[in-house]
CSV table of C-alpha atoms in Angstrom, one decimal:
chain,number,residue,atom,x,y,z
A,1371,UNK,CA,-216.9,66.5,94.0
A,1372,UNK,CA,-214.9,66.5,90.8
A,1373,UNK,CA,-211.7,67.4,92.7
A,1374,UNK,CA,-211.9,64.2,94.8
A,1375,UNK,CA,-212.8,62.2,91.8
A,1376,UNK,CA,-209.7,63.5,90.0
A,1377,UNK,CA,-207.4,62.4,92.9
A,1378,UNK,CA,-209.0,59.0,93.4
A,1379,UNK,CA,-209.4,58.0,89.7
A,1380,UNK,CA,-207.1,60.2,87.6
A,1381,UNK,CA,-207.2,58.0,84.5
A,1382,UNK,CA,-211.0,57.6,84.5
A,1383,UNK,CA,-211.4,61.3,85.2
A,1384,UNK,CA,-209.3,62.2,82.2
A,1385,UNK,CA,-210.9,59.6,80.0
A,1386,UNK,CA,-214.4,60.9,80.8
A,1387,UNK,CA,-213.3,64.3,79.6
A,1388,UNK,CA,-211.7,63.0,76.4
A,1389,UNK,CA,-214.9,61.0,75.6
A,1390,UNK,CA,-216.6,64.4,75.3
A,1391,UNK,CA,-213.9,65.7,73.0
A,1392,UNK,CA,-212.7,68.2,75.6
A,1393,UNK,CA,-209.8,68.4,78.1
A,1394,UNK,CA,-210.0,69.2,81.8
A,1395,UNK,CA,-208.7,72.7,81.2
A,1396,UNK,CA,-211.4,73.4,78.6
A,1397,UNK,CA,-209.2,73.1,75.5
A,1398,UNK,CA,-210.0,70.9,72.5
A,1399,UNK,CA,-207.4,68.3,71.5
A,1400,UNK,CA,-205.6,70.4,68.9
A,1401,UNK,CA,-205.6,73.7,70.8
A,1402,UNK,CA,-202.4,75.1,72.5
A,1403,UNK,CA,-202.1,77.3,75.5
A,1404,UNK,CA,-201.4,81.0,75.2
A,1405,UNK,CA,-197.7,81.9,74.7
A,1406,UNK,CA,-196.1,84.9,76.3
A,1407,UNK,CA,-192.6,86.2,75.6
A,1408,UNK,CA,-190.7,88.9,77.3
A,1409,UNK,CA,-187.4,90.1,76.0
A,1410,UNK,CA,-184.4,91.6,77.8
A,1411,UNK,CA,-185.7,90.9,81.3
A,1412,UNK,CA,-182.2,90.3,82.8
A,1413,UNK,CA,-180.1,93.4,82.3
A,1414,UNK,CA,-176.8,91.7,83.4
A,1415,UNK,CA,-177.0,89.0,80.8
A,1416,UNK,CA,-175.9,89.6,77.2
A,1417,UNK,CA,-179.3,88.4,76.0
A,1418,UNK,CA,-182.3,87.2,77.9
A,1419,UNK,CA,-185.9,86.2,77.6
A,1420,UNK,CA,-188.8,84.8,79.6
A,1421,UNK,CA,-191.2,82.5,77.8
A,1422,UNK,CA,-194.5,81.2,79.2
A,1423,UNK,CA,-196.5,78.4,77.5
A,1424,UNK,CA,-199.6,78.3,79.6
A,1425,UNK,CA,-198.2,78.1,83.1
A,1426,UNK,CA,-194.9,76.6,82.1
A,1427,UNK,CA,-192.3,79.3,82.6
A,1428,UNK,CA,-188.7,79.2,81.4
A,1429,UNK,CA,-186.1,82.0,81.8
A,1430,UNK,CA,-183.2,82.1,79.4
A,1431,UNK,CA,-180.1,84.1,80.0
A,1432,UNK,CA,-177.2,84.2,77.6
A,1433,UNK,CA,-173.7,85.0,78.8
A,1434,UNK,CA,-171.0,85.6,76.2
A,1435,UNK,CA,-167.3,84.8,77.1
A,1436,UNK,CA,-164.2,84.9,75.0
A,1437,UNK,CA,-162.3,81.6,74.7
A,1438,UNK,CA,-160.0,79.7,72.5
A,1439,UNK,CA,-161.7,77.5,69.9
A,1440,UNK,CA,-161.2,73.7,69.8
A,1441,UNK,CA,-158.3,72.4,67.7
A,1442,UNK,CA,-160.6,70.2,65.6
A,1443,UNK,CA,-162.9,73.1,64.7
A,1444,UNK,CA,-160.5,76.0,64.7
A,1445,UNK,CA,-162.9,78.5,63.0
A,1446,UNK,CA,-166.0,77.8,65.2
A,1447,UNK,CA,-167.2,79.3,68.4
A,1448,UNK,CA,-169.5,77.6,70.9
A,1449,UNK,CA,-173.2,77.7,71.9
A,1450,UNK,CA,-173.8,75.7,75.0
A,1451,UNK,CA,-177.4,75.3,76.2
A,1452,UNK,CA,-178.1,74.0,79.7
A,1453,UNK,CA,-181.6,73.3,81.0
A,1454,UNK,CA,-182.0,73.5,84.8
A,1455,UNK,CA,-185.0,72.0,86.7
A,1456,UNK,CA,-184.7,73.4,90.2
A,1457,UNK,CA,-186.8,72.1,93.1
A,1458,UNK,CA,-188.9,75.3,92.8
A,1459,UNK,CA,-190.5,74.2,89.5
A,1460,UNK,CA,-192.0,70.9,90.6
A,1461,UNK,CA,-192.3,68.6,93.6
A,1462,UNK,CA,-190.6,65.9,91.5
A,1463,UNK,CA,-187.2,67.5,91.9
A,1464,UNK,CA,-184.8,67.9,94.9
A,1465,UNK,CA,-181.7,70.0,95.2
A,1466,UNK,CA,-178.6,68.2,93.9
A,1467,UNK,CA,-177.0,67.2,90.6
A,1468,UNK,CA,-179.1,67.6,87.4
A,1469,UNK,CA,-181.9,65.0,87.1
A,1470,UNK,CA,-182.2,62.7,84.2
A,1471,UNK,CA,-185.1,64.8,82.8
A,1472,UNK,CA,-183.0,67.9,82.9
A,1473,UNK,CA,-180.1,66.2,81.1
A,1474,UNK,CA,-182.4,64.8,78.5
A,1475,UNK,CA,-184.0,68.2,78.0
A,1476,UNK,CA,-180.6,69.8,77.6
A,1477,UNK,CA,-179.6,67.3,75.0
A,1478,UNK,CA,-182.9,67.7,73.1
A,1479,UNK,CA,-182.5,71.5,73.0
A,1480,UNK,CA,-178.8,71.1,71.9
A,1481,UNK,CA,-179.9,68.7,69.1
A,1482,UNK,CA,-182.7,71.0,67.8
A,1483,UNK,CA,-180.2,73.9,67.7
A,1484,UNK,CA,-177.6,71.8,65.8
A,1485,UNK,CA,-180.1,70.3,63.4
A,1486,UNK,CA,-181.8,73.6,62.5
A,1487,UNK,CA,-178.4,75.3,61.9
A,1488,UNK,CA,-180.1,78.6,63.1
A,1489,UNK,CA,-176.8,80.0,64.2
A,1490,UNK,CA,-173.6,79.4,62.2
A,1491,UNK,CA,-171.0,78.7,64.8
A,1492,UNK,CA,-168.4,80.0,62.3
A,1493,UNK,CA,-169.8,83.5,62.8
A,1494,UNK,CA,-168.8,83.3,66.5
A,1495,UNK,CA,-165.1,82.9,65.6
A,1496,UNK,CA,-163.1,86.1,65.9
A,1497,UNK,CA,-159.7,84.8,64.9
A,1498,UNK,CA,-159.2,81.2,63.8
A,1499,UNK,CA,-157.6,78.9,66.5
A,1500,UNK,CA,-157.0,81.9,68.8
A,1501,UNK,CA,-160.2,83.7,69.8
A,1502,UNK,CA,-163.9,82.9,69.6
A,1503,UNK,CA,-167.1,83.6,71.4
A,1504,UNK,CA,-168.6,81.1,73.8
A,1505,UNK,CA,-172.3,81.6,74.4
A,1506,UNK,CA,-173.6,79.9,77.6
A,1507,UNK,CA,-177.4,79.7,77.3
A,1508,UNK,CA,-178.8,78.9,80.8
A,1509,UNK,CA,-182.4,77.9,80.7
A,1510,UNK,CA,-184.0,77.8,84.1
A,1511,UNK,CA,-187.5,76.5,84.5
A,1512,UNK,CA,-189.5,78.4,87.2
A,1513,UNK,CA,-192.8,76.5,86.8
A,1514,UNK,CA,-193.1,73.1,85.2
A,1515,UNK,CA,-196.5,72.5,83.7
A,1516,UNK,CA,-195.7,70.3,80.7
A,1517,UNK,CA,-194.2,70.9,77.2
A,1518,UNK,CA,-190.9,71.9,78.7
A,1519,UNK,CA,-189.0,71.7,75.4
A,1520,UNK,CA,-191.4,74.0,73.6
A,1521,UNK,CA,-191.0,76.7,76.3
A,1522,UNK,CA,-187.2,76.2,76.3
A,1523,UNK,CA,-187.0,76.7,72.6
A,1524,UNK,CA,-189.1,79.8,72.6
A,1525,UNK,CA,-187.1,81.4,75.4
A,1526,UNK,CA,-183.8,80.3,73.9
A,1527,UNK,CA,-184.5,81.7,70.4
A,1528,UNK,CA,-185.9,84.9,71.7
A,1529,UNK,CA,-182.9,85.4,73.9
A,1530,UNK,CA,-180.5,84.6,71.1
A,1531,UNK,CA,-182.3,87.1,68.9
A,1532,UNK,CA,-181.8,89.8,71.6
A,1533,UNK,CA,-178.0,89.2,72.0
A,1534,UNK,CA,-175.8,92.1,71.2
A,1535,UNK,CA,-172.1,91.2,71.2
A,1536,UNK,CA,-169.4,93.9,71.4
A,1537,UNK,CA,-167.1,94.1,68.5
A,1538,UNK,CA,-163.6,92.8,69.4
A,1539,UNK,CA,-160.4,94.2,67.9
A,1540,UNK,CA,-157.8,91.5,68.0
A,1541,UNK,CA,-154.2,91.8,67.2
A,1542,UNK,CA,-152.8,88.2,66.7
A,1543,UNK,CA,-149.2,89.3,66.6
A,1544,UNK,CA,-149.3,90.8,70.2
A,1545,UNK,CA,-152.3,88.6,71.4
A,1546,UNK,CA,-153.9,91.9,72.3
A,1547,UNK,CA,-157.7,92.1,72.5
A,1548,UNK,CA,-159.9,95.2,72.9
A,1549,UNK,CA,-163.6,95.1,73.4
A,1550,UNK,CA,-165.5,97.9,71.8
A,1551,UNK,CA,-168.5,98.1,74.1
A,1552,UNK,CA,-170.1,101.1,72.3
A,1553,UNK,CA,-170.3,99.2,69.1
A,1554,UNK,CA,-172.4,96.1,69.4
A,1555,UNK,CA,-173.7,93.7,66.8
A,1556,UNK,CA,-176.6,91.2,66.8
A,1557,UNK,CA,-176.0,87.5,66.1
A,1558,UNK,CA,-176.8,86.3,62.6
A,1559,UNK,CA,-179.8,84.0,63.3
A,1560,UNK,CA,-181.0,82.5,60.1
A,1561,UNK,CA,-184.2,80.9,61.3
A,1562,UNK,CA,-186.3,80.4,64.4
A,1563,UNK,CA,-186.8,76.7,65.1
A,1564,UNK,CA,-189.7,75.9,67.3
A,1565,UNK,CA,-191.0,72.7,68.8
A,1566,UNK,CA,-194.4,71.3,69.6
A,1567,UNK,CA,-195.1,68.5,72.0
A,1568,UNK,CA,-197.9,66.0,71.7
A,1569,UNK,CA,-199.1,63.4,74.2
A,1570,UNK,CA,-200.9,60.2,73.4
A,1571,UNK,CA,-203.6,58.9,75.7
A,1572,UNK,CA,-205.5,55.8,74.7
A,1573,UNK,CA,-205.8,56.3,70.9
A,1574,UNK,CA,-206.2,60.1,71.1
A,1575,UNK,CA,-203.5,62.6,70.7
A,1576,UNK,CA,-203.5,66.0,72.4
A,1577,UNK,CA,-201.4,69.0,71.6
A,1578,UNK,CA,-199.3,71.0,74.1
A,1579,UNK,CA,-200.0,68.7,77.2
A,1580,UNK,CA,-200.0,70.0,80.8
A,1581,UNK,CA,-197.9,68.2,83.3
A,1582,UNK,CA,-201.0,66.2,84.5
A,1583,UNK,CA,-201.6,65.1,80.9
A,1584,UNK,CA,-197.9,64.2,80.4
A,1585,UNK,CA,-198.0,62.0,83.5
A,1586,UNK,CA,-201.1,60.2,82.5
A,1587,UNK,CA,-200.1,59.8,78.8
A,1588,UNK,CA,-198.6,56.7,77.4
A,1589,UNK,CA,-196.3,58.4,74.9
A,1590,UNK,CA,-194.9,61.8,74.1
A,1591,UNK,CA,-193.9,63.2,70.7
A,1592,UNK,CA,-191.8,66.3,70.1
A,1593,UNK,CA,-191.6,67.8,66.6
A,1594,UNK,CA,-189.4,70.7,65.8
A,1595,UNK,CA,-189.5,72.7,62.6
A,1596,UNK,CA,-187.6,75.5,60.9
A,1597,UNK,CA,-189.6,77.4,58.3
A,1598,UNK,CA,-191.2,74.5,56.3
A,1599,UNK,CA,-188.6,71.9,57.0
A,1600,UNK,CA,-188.6,69.4,59.8
A,1601,UNK,CA,-185.5,69.4,62.0
A,1602,UNK,CA,-186.5,67.0,64.8
A,1603,UNK,CA,-189.0,64.3,65.2
A,1604,UNK,CA,-188.5,62.7,68.5
A,1605,UNK,CA,-190.6,60.0,70.0
A,1606,UNK,CA,-188.6,58.3,72.8
A,1607,UNK,CA,-190.8,55.1,72.9
A,1608,UNK,CA,-193.9,54.4,74.9
A,1609,UNK,CA,-197.2,53.4,73.2
A,1610,UNK,CA,-197.0,53.2,69.4
A,1611,UNK,CA,-198.6,55.6,66.9
A,1612,UNK,CA,-199.7,55.0,63.4
A,1613,UNK,CA,-198.3,56.9,60.4
A,1614,UNK,CA,-201.5,58.9,60.0
A,1615,UNK,CA,-201.3,60.1,63.6
A,1616,UNK,CA,-197.7,61.1,63.3
A,1617,UNK,CA,-198.2,62.9,60.0
A,1618,UNK,CA,-201.2,64.7,61.5
A,1619,UNK,CA,-199.0,65.9,64.4
A,1620,UNK,CA,-196.4,67.2,61.9
A,1621,UNK,CA,-199.2,69.1,60.2
A,1622,UNK,CA,-200.4,70.7,63.4
A,1623,UNK,CA,-197.0,71.6,64.5
A,1624,UNK,CA,-196.3,73.3,61.2
A,1625,UNK,CA,-199.3,75.6,61.8
A,1626,UNK,CA,-198.1,76.4,65.4
A,1627,UNK,CA,-194.5,77.0,64.2
A,1628,UNK,CA,-195.7,80.0,62.1
A,1629,UNK,CA,-197.6,81.4,65.1
A,1630,UNK,CA,-194.5,81.0,67.4
A,1631,UNK,CA,-192.2,82.7,64.9
A,1632,UNK,CA,-194.7,85.6,64.7
A,1633,UNK,CA,-194.7,85.9,68.5
A,1634,UNK,CA,-190.9,86.0,68.8
A,1635,UNK,CA,-190.6,88.5,65.9
A,1636,UNK,CA,-193.3,90.7,67.5
A,1637,UNK,CA,-191.5,90.6,70.9
A,1638,UNK,CA,-188.3,91.5,69.2
A,1639,UNK,CA,-189.8,94.6,67.5
A,1640,UNK,CA,-191.2,95.8,70.8
A,1641,UNK,CA,-187.6,95.7,72.2
A,1642,UNK,CA,-186.2,97.9,69.5
B,437,UNK,CA,-179.1,48.5,47.2
B,438,UNK,CA,-176.7,46.7,49.5
B,439,UNK,CA,-178.1,45.3,52.7
B,440,UNK,CA,-176.9,46.2,56.2
B,441,UNK,CA,-175.1,43.1,57.5
B,442,UNK,CA,-176.4,41.9,60.8
B,443,UNK,CA,-174.5,39.6,63.1
B,444,UNK,CA,-175.2,38.4,66.6
B,445,UNK,CA,-174.0,36.1,69.3
B,446,UNK,CA,-176.5,35.2,72.0
B,447,UNK,CA,-175.5,34.5,75.6
B,448,UNK,CA,-172.0,35.9,75.4
B,449,UNK,CA,-172.0,36.8,79.1
B,450,UNK,CA,-172.6,34.3,81.9
B,451,UNK,CA,-173.9,36.6,84.7
B,452,UNK,CA,-176.8,38.4,83.1
B,453,UNK,CA,-180.2,36.6,82.5
B,454,UNK,CA,-179.9,37.5,78.8
B,455,UNK,CA,-177.0,38.9,76.8
B,456,UNK,CA,-176.0,39.5,73.2
B,457,UNK,CA,-173.1,40.8,71.1
B,458,UNK,CA,-174.8,42.5,68.2
B,459,UNK,CA,-173.5,44.3,65.2
B,460,UNK,CA,-175.3,46.2,62.5
B,461,UNK,CA,-172.9,47.0,59.7
B,462,UNK,CA,-169.8,48.4,61.4
B,463,UNK,CA,-171.6,49.4,64.6
B,464,UNK,CA,-171.3,46.9,67.5
B,465,UNK,CA,-172.7,46.8,71.0
B,466,UNK,CA,-172.9,44.3,73.9
B,467,UNK,CA,-176.2,44.2,75.8
B,468,UNK,CA,-177.1,42.5,79.0
B,469,UNK,CA,-180.4,42.1,80.9
B,470,UNK,CA,-181.0,41.5,84.6
B,471,UNK,CA,-184.5,40.9,85.5
B,472,UNK,CA,-186.8,40.9,87.2
B,473,UNK,CA,-184.5,41.6,90.1
B,474,UNK,CA,-185.0,43.5,93.4
B,475,UNK,CA,-185.5,47.2,92.8
B,476,UNK,CA,-184.2,50.2,94.7
B,477,UNK,CA,-186.8,51.4,97.3
B,478,UNK,CA,-187.1,54.9,95.8
B,479,UNK,CA,-187.7,53.5,92.3
B,480,UNK,CA,-190.1,50.7,93.2
B,481,UNK,CA,-193.5,50.9,91.5
B,482,UNK,CA,-196.4,49.2,93.2
B,483,UNK,CA,-198.3,48.2,90.0
B,484,UNK,CA,-195.5,47.3,87.6
B,485,UNK,CA,-191.8,46.6,87.2
B,486,UNK,CA,-189.5,49.6,86.7
B,487,UNK,CA,-187.1,49.5,83.8
B,488,UNK,CA,-183.6,50.9,84.4
B,489,UNK,CA,-181.4,51.5,81.4
B,490,UNK,CA,-177.6,52.1,81.5
B,491,UNK,CA,-175.7,53.1,78.4
B,492,UNK,CA,-171.9,53.0,78.6
B,493,UNK,CA,-169.8,54.8,75.9
B,494,UNK,CA,-166.8,53.0,74.5
B,495,UNK,CA,-164.4,55.4,76.3
B,496,UNK,CA,-164.8,57.8,79.2
B,497,UNK,CA,-167.7,58.4,81.5
B,498,UNK,CA,-171.4,58.5,80.3
B,499,UNK,CA,-172.4,62.1,79.5
B,500,UNK,CA,-175.5,64.1,78.6
B,501,UNK,CA,-175.7,62.5,75.2
B,502,UNK,CA,-175.8,59.0,76.7
B,503,UNK,CA,-178.7,60.0,79.0
B,504,UNK,CA,-180.8,60.6,75.9
B,505,UNK,CA,-179.9,57.1,74.6
B,506,UNK,CA,-180.8,55.7,78.0
B,507,UNK,CA,-184.1,57.4,78.0
B,508,UNK,CA,-184.9,56.0,74.6
B,509,UNK,CA,-183.9,52.5,75.5
B,510,UNK,CA,-185.8,52.7,78.8
B,511,UNK,CA,-189.0,54.0,77.1
B,512,UNK,CA,-189.0,51.4,74.4
B,513,UNK,CA,-188.3,48.6,76.8
B,514,UNK,CA,-191.1,49.8,79.1
B,515,UNK,CA,-193.5,49.6,76.2
B,516,UNK,CA,-192.7,46.1,75.1
B,517,UNK,CA,-191.9,44.2,78.4
B,518,UNK,CA,-195.0,42.9,80.2
B,519,UNK,CA,-194.1,45.1,83.2
B,520,UNK,CA,-197.5,44.6,84.9
B,521,UNK,CA,-196.5,40.9,85.6
B,522,UNK,CA,-193.6,41.8,87.9
B,523,UNK,CA,-194.8,44.5,90.3
B,524,UNK,CA,-192.2,45.9,92.8
B,525,UNK,CA,-189.3,44.6,90.8
B,526,UNK,CA,-186.7,46.1,88.4
B,527,UNK,CA,-185.5,45.1,85.0
B,528,UNK,CA,-182.0,46.3,84.4
B,529,UNK,CA,-180.8,46.9,80.8
B,530,UNK,CA,-177.1,47.6,80.3
B,531,UNK,CA,-175.7,48.4,76.9
B,532,UNK,CA,-172.0,48.8,76.2
B,533,UNK,CA,-170.9,50.6,73.0
B,534,UNK,CA,-168.1,48.8,71.2
B,535,UNK,CA,-167.9,50.5,67.8
B,536,UNK,CA,-170.0,53.3,66.3
B,537,UNK,CA,-170.5,53.9,62.6
B,538,UNK,CA,-173.6,56.0,62.8
B,539,UNK,CA,-176.3,53.5,63.7
B,540,UNK,CA,-175.6,53.5,67.4
B,541,UNK,CA,-179.1,54.0,68.8
B,542,UNK,CA,-180.8,51.5,66.5
B,543,UNK,CA,-178.0,48.9,67.1
B,544,UNK,CA,-178.4,49.4,70.9
B,545,UNK,CA,-182.1,49.0,70.6
B,546,UNK,CA,-181.9,45.9,68.5
B,547,UNK,CA,-179.3,44.4,70.8
B,548,UNK,CA,-181.7,45.1,73.7
B,549,UNK,CA,-184.5,43.3,72.0
B,550,UNK,CA,-182.4,40.2,71.4
B,551,UNK,CA,-181.1,40.3,74.9
B,552,UNK,CA,-184.7,40.5,76.2
B,553,UNK,CA,-185.6,37.5,74.0
B,554,UNK,CA,-182.5,35.7,75.2
B,555,UNK,CA,-183.4,36.3,78.9
B,556,UNK,CA,-186.9,34.8,78.3
B,557,UNK,CA,-188.7,37.7,80.1
B,558,UNK,CA,-192.4,38.1,79.1
B,559,UNK,CA,-192.9,40.6,76.3
B,560,UNK,CA,-195.9,42.0,74.6
B,561,UNK,CA,-194.2,42.1,71.2
B,562,UNK,CA,-190.8,42.3,69.5
B,563,UNK,CA,-189.4,45.5,68.0
B,564,UNK,CA,-186.9,46.4,65.4
B,565,UNK,CA,-184.9,49.6,65.0
B,566,UNK,CA,-183.7,50.8,61.6
B,567,UNK,CA,-181.5,53.8,60.8
B,568,UNK,CA,-181.3,55.3,57.3
B,569,UNK,CA,-179.3,58.3,56.1
B,570,UNK,CA,-180.0,61.2,53.8
B,571,UNK,CA,-177.0,62.1,51.7
B,572,UNK,CA,-176.0,65.3,49.9
B,573,UNK,CA,-177.6,64.1,46.7
B,574,UNK,CA,-181.0,63.8,48.6
B,575,UNK,CA,-181.2,60.1,48.3
B,576,UNK,CA,-182.1,57.9,51.3
B,577,UNK,CA,-179.7,55.0,52.0
B,578,UNK,CA,-179.5,52.3,54.7
B,579,UNK,CA,-175.7,52.1,54.6
B,580,UNK,CA,-173.9,55.1,56.0
B,581,UNK,CA,-171.8,56.9,53.4
B,582,UNK,CA,-168.0,56.3,53.9
B,583,UNK,CA,-167.4,60.1,54.1
B,584,UNK,CA,-169.2,61.6,57.2
B,585,UNK,CA,-169.5,65.0,55.4
B,586,UNK,CA,-171.8,63.3,52.8
B,587,UNK,CA,-174.5,62.8,55.5
B,588,UNK,CA,-177.1,65.6,55.5
B,589,UNK,CA,-179.4,63.9,58.0
B,590,UNK,CA,-180.3,60.6,59.6
B,591,UNK,CA,-183.5,58.9,60.7
B,592,UNK,CA,-184.1,56.2,63.2
B,593,UNK,CA,-187.4,54.4,63.6
B,594,UNK,CA,-188.5,51.6,65.9
B,595,UNK,CA,-191.4,49.4,64.8
B,596,UNK,CA,-193.3,46.8,66.7
B,597,UNK,CA,-193.6,43.3,65.3
B,598,UNK,CA,-197.4,43.0,65.4
B,599,UNK,CA,-198.8,46.0,63.5
B,600,UNK,CA,-195.6,47.6,62.4
B,601,UNK,CA,-196.7,50.9,64.0
B,602,UNK,CA,-194.1,53.4,65.2
B,603,UNK,CA,-192.8,52.9,68.7
B,604,UNK,CA,-190.0,55.5,68.5
B,605,UNK,CA,-188.6,58.0,66.1
B,606,UNK,CA,-185.4,60.1,66.3
B,607,UNK,CA,-183.8,62.3,63.6
B,608,UNK,CA,-180.8,64.3,63.0
B,609,UNK,CA,-180.3,67.2,60.5
B,610,UNK,CA,-183.2,68.9,58.7
B,611,UNK,CA,-185.3,67.6,55.9
B,612,UNK,CA,-188.6,68.0,54.2
B,613,UNK,CA,-191.8,66.2,55.2
B,614,UNK,CA,-191.7,64.1,52.0
B,615,UNK,CA,-188.2,62.9,52.8
B,616,UNK,CA,-189.4,61.9,56.2
B,617,UNK,CA,-192.2,59.9,54.7
B,618,UNK,CA,-189.8,58.2,52.3
B,619,UNK,CA,-187.4,57.3,55.1
B,620,UNK,CA,-190.3,55.9,57.1
B,621,UNK,CA,-191.5,53.6,54.4
B,622,UNK,CA,-187.9,52.5,53.6
B,623,UNK,CA,-187.2,51.7,57.2
B,624,UNK,CA,-190.5,49.8,57.6
B,625,UNK,CA,-189.6,47.6,54.7
B,626,UNK,CA,-186.2,47.0,56.2
B,627,UNK,CA,-187.7,46.2,59.6
B,628,UNK,CA,-189.0,42.9,58.1
B,629,UNK,CA,-185.5,41.8,57.4
B,630,UNK,CA,-184.5,42.5,61.0
B,631,UNK,CA,-187.5,40.6,62.4
B,632,UNK,CA,-186.6,37.6,60.1
B,633,UNK,CA,-183.0,37.9,61.4
B,634,UNK,CA,-184.2,37.8,65.0
B,635,UNK,CA,-186.3,34.7,64.4
B,636,UNK,CA,-183.4,33.0,62.6
B,637,UNK,CA,-181.0,33.9,65.4
B,638,UNK,CA,-183.3,32.4,68.0
B,639,UNK,CA,-184.0,29.2,66.2
B,640,UNK,CA,-180.3,28.2,65.4
B,641,UNK,CA,-179.7,28.0,69.1
């Protein structure tokens, strides 16, 4: 009976649950879904990870290539994230050029990376103006069940932590480069930024929404933190929130950020 | 503290239902609204109007960064336009960047609000967007510092005109929670000036 009710009156169905301070999947408002991280799953990539937040699954593979740095930033390398939402992950997508949601997600991930300064791009430079590393971070969503950015950030940071770049001997006079594949070095990641998504429904705010909750909600909020500092508070519009609600979200995401950092660190230790 | 100079010219374009040339300090955009107009079949919503936002950069083709601006403009407009009054139609918002001095998103959003008011489409409330900057000396200012390297972070907030609650928030750089709170209260104060400016701009005409 409840299945039919859910299809016919989705909003009423959800509202009835919230009136009893519980969500359809049995969680309370401020509870997040279990997080699973697996490191080094793709052996052909220079660094890789799979992150699951509930049923949302994101695979991240990092490919390192040598390139020439830009003239305006001669002593910096590149880190280019790209979020892909293939037709496999949801019925909303069809094959073809990246959808708006994928492009917005790509930009949000790039913004969080830039704001948190977790990787100094200068450390990717091998020789100024001549040679630098370009890291392509491809994030592919296999199953879209809400809170995409959160899962992307976990997968991306875990993958970045697992990257081992070969040491390059470069002779600028002869423009001769030699990769030392035996001798590999990890990246200098200074912090692990993590994000938490909230959805607003009526005047209630739920943490880590599923895709059904996201579709029904009137507003989404994404908050990213590095250690104790905020590095991204993004609310792209929708229904308005009060200051107290927003600050409570920041508070909750602070607690979750510590847990996520612990999970990534634990996964990393199991790799070594 | 100096105030951010606001200037606007309503109805600069003849074809759109509402248009405005708006500048906030040194940042300038042109915005135009078409709507409600016939919507594309695959985007039609049966219970409300769909809002389409297009953001054009001052040079080149729109990129991934502009998609984020478009998504913010669309989401804010969807929240304030009385979309339920125009089912199966589209409201098209087009913003053209002219000059950017750091307040681009807030300038685009304010211009959109004025253009919507200029078009006369039914709205639930007005909104005002405010940007402020965190400089190297950890003070929060409304006017962008002349030297870009002085900027440690920036905050953008959108408030509605009724209860002054937060419609949208967007930040750059990293900062403490207290700095975020300070920026929020400074921007809320400044939003009053912007609402007054909107009212004045509409009454002169």
